[in-house]
XYZ file of C-alpha atoms in Angstrom:
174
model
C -57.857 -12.125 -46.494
C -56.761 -8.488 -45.436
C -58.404 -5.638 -46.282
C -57.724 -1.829 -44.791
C -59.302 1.371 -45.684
C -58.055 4.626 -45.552
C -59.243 8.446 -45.332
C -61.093 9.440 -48.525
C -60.740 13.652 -47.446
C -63.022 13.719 -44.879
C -62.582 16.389 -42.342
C -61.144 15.669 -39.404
C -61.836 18.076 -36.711
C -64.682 17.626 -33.887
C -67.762 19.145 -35.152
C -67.314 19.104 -39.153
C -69.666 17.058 -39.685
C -73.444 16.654 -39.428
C -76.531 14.544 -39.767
C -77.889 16.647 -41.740
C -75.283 17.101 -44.462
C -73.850 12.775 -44.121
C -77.033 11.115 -43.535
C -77.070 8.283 -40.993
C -74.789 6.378 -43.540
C -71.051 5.463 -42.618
C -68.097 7.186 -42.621
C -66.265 6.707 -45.768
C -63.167 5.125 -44.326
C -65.071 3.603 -41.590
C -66.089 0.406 -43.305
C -64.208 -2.783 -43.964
C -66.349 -5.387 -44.988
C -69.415 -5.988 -42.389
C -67.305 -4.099 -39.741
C -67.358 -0.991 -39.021
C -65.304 1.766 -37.080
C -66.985 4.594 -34.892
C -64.303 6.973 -33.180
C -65.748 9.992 -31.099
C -64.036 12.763 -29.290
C -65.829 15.119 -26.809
C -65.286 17.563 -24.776
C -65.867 17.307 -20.934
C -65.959 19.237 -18.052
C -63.413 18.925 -15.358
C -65.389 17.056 -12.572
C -66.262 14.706 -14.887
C -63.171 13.450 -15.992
C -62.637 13.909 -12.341
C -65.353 11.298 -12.347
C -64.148 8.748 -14.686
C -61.036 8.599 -13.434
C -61.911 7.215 -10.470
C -64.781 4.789 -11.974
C -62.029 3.630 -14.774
C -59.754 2.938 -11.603
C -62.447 1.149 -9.815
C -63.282 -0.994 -12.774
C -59.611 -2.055 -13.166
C -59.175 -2.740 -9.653
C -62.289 -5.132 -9.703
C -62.048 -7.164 -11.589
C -65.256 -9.076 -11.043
C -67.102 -5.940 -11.200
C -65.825 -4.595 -14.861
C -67.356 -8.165 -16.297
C -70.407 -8.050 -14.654
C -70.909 -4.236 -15.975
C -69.788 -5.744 -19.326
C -72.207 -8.502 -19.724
C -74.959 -6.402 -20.959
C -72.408 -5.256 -23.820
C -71.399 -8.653 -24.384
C -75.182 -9.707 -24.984
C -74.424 -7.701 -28.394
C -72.853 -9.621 -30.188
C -72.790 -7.514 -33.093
C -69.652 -5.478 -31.039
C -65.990 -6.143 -31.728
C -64.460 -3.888 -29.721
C -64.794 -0.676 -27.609
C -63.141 1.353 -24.954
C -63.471 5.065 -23.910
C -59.946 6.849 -22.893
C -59.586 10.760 -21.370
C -57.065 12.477 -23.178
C -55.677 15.893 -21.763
C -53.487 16.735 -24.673
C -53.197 15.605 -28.327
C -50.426 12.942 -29.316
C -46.481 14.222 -28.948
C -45.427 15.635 -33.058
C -41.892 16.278 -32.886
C -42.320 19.193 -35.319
C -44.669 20.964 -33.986
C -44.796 22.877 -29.865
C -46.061 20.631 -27.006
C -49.893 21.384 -26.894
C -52.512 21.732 -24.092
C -56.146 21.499 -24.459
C -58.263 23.920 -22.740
C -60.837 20.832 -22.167
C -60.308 16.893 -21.644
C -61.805 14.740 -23.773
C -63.250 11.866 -23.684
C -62.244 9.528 -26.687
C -64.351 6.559 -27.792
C -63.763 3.831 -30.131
C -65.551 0.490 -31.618
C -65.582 -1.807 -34.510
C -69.306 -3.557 -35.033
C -71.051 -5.190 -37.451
C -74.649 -3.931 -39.000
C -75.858 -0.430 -39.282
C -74.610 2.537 -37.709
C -78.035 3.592 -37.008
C -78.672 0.405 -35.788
C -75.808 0.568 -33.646
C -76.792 3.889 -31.737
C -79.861 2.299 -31.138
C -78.512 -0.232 -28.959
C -76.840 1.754 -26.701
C -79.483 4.263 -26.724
C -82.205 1.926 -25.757
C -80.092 -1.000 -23.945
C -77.280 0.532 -22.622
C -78.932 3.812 -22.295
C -78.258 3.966 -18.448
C -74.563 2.955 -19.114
C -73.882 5.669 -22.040
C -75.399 8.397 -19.236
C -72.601 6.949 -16.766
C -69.825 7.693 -19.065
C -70.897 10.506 -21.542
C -73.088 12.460 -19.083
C -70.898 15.138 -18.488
C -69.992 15.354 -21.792
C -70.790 19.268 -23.458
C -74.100 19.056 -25.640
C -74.534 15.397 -24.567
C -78.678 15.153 -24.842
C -78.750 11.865 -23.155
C -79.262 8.620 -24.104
C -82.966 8.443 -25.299
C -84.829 9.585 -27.496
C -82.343 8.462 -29.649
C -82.350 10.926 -32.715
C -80.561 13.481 -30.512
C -78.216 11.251 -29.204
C -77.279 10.304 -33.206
C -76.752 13.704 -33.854
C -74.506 14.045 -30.852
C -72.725 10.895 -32.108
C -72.409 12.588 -35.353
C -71.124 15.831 -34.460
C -68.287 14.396 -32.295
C -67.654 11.679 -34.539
C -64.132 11.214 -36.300
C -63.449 9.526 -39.716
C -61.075 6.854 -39.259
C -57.788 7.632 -41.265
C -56.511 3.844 -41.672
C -59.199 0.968 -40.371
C -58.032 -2.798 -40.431
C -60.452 -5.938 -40.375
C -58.340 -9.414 -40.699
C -61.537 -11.197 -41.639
C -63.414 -8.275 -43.191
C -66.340 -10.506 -44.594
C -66.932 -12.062 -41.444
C -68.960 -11.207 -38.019
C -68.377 -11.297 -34.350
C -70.490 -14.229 -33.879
């Protein structure tokens, strides 16, 4: 079975939305079954993306090192899928003027299965080390732990998926 979802209205600009106005509940148009979606986008200063060039670079070159940094995220098995990407300018629109962001941002996106909450949690607590590594220089970022700032950090950056597509929506990673 295939099953999509699409954007119910939701705003879509960094910083609409809040804890305190969605509750820790999903996205509408974030769900598909037992998976989820989470897209972020945040700001970050230049160094850092400075930074994470060169650690992206190092983890593609080495090969042997990207799994073994991975193997704590593989021990989730609730995760489907995730990868963080710097973006310097918004996607090309052939009807509108070639943009330029005054900041790069750092774009992250996953599919999981269980509670967002839940989810936040994990990377808070088990990968809290890891999440300081790539979102540390990120503008507001609180760190890691305690995690109820870090969920409202989540929150504020976090983007409601406009089309989200599960093959096997009914079924989990593992």
């Amino acid at each position: 079975p295939q099953a999509a979802r699409t954007d119910r209205g939701q705003p879509s600009a960094v910083g609409a939305l809040s804890p305190e106005g969605a509750g820790w509940d999903t996205l509408a148009g974030n769900e598909c079954g037992k998976a989820q979606a989470l897209t972020t986008l945040s700001p970050i200063s230049g160094r850092w993306a400075l930074w994470l060039r060169a650690y992206f670079r190092v983890r593609l070159a080495l090969p042997w090192l990207a799994k073994l940094l991975s193997t704590p995220l593989e021990r989730l098995s609730f995760i489907h899928f995730g990868r963080w990407t710097l973006m310097r300018r918004p996607a090309p629109n052939a009807d509108a003027p070639r943009e330029r962001w005054r900041h790069t941002y750092l774009l992250f996106e996953s599919n999981f299965n269980g509670r967002w909450d839940e989810y936040i949690d994990a990377f808070a607590y088990v990968l809290g080390r890891r999440m300081s590594l790539i979102w540390g220089g990120a503008r507001g970022f609180p760190g890691p732990r305690p995690a109820e700032p870090f969920k409202r950090y989540i929150r504020r950056n976090e983007l409601p998926a406009s089309h989200f597509y599960s093959a096997y929506p009914e079924a989990t990673t593992t």
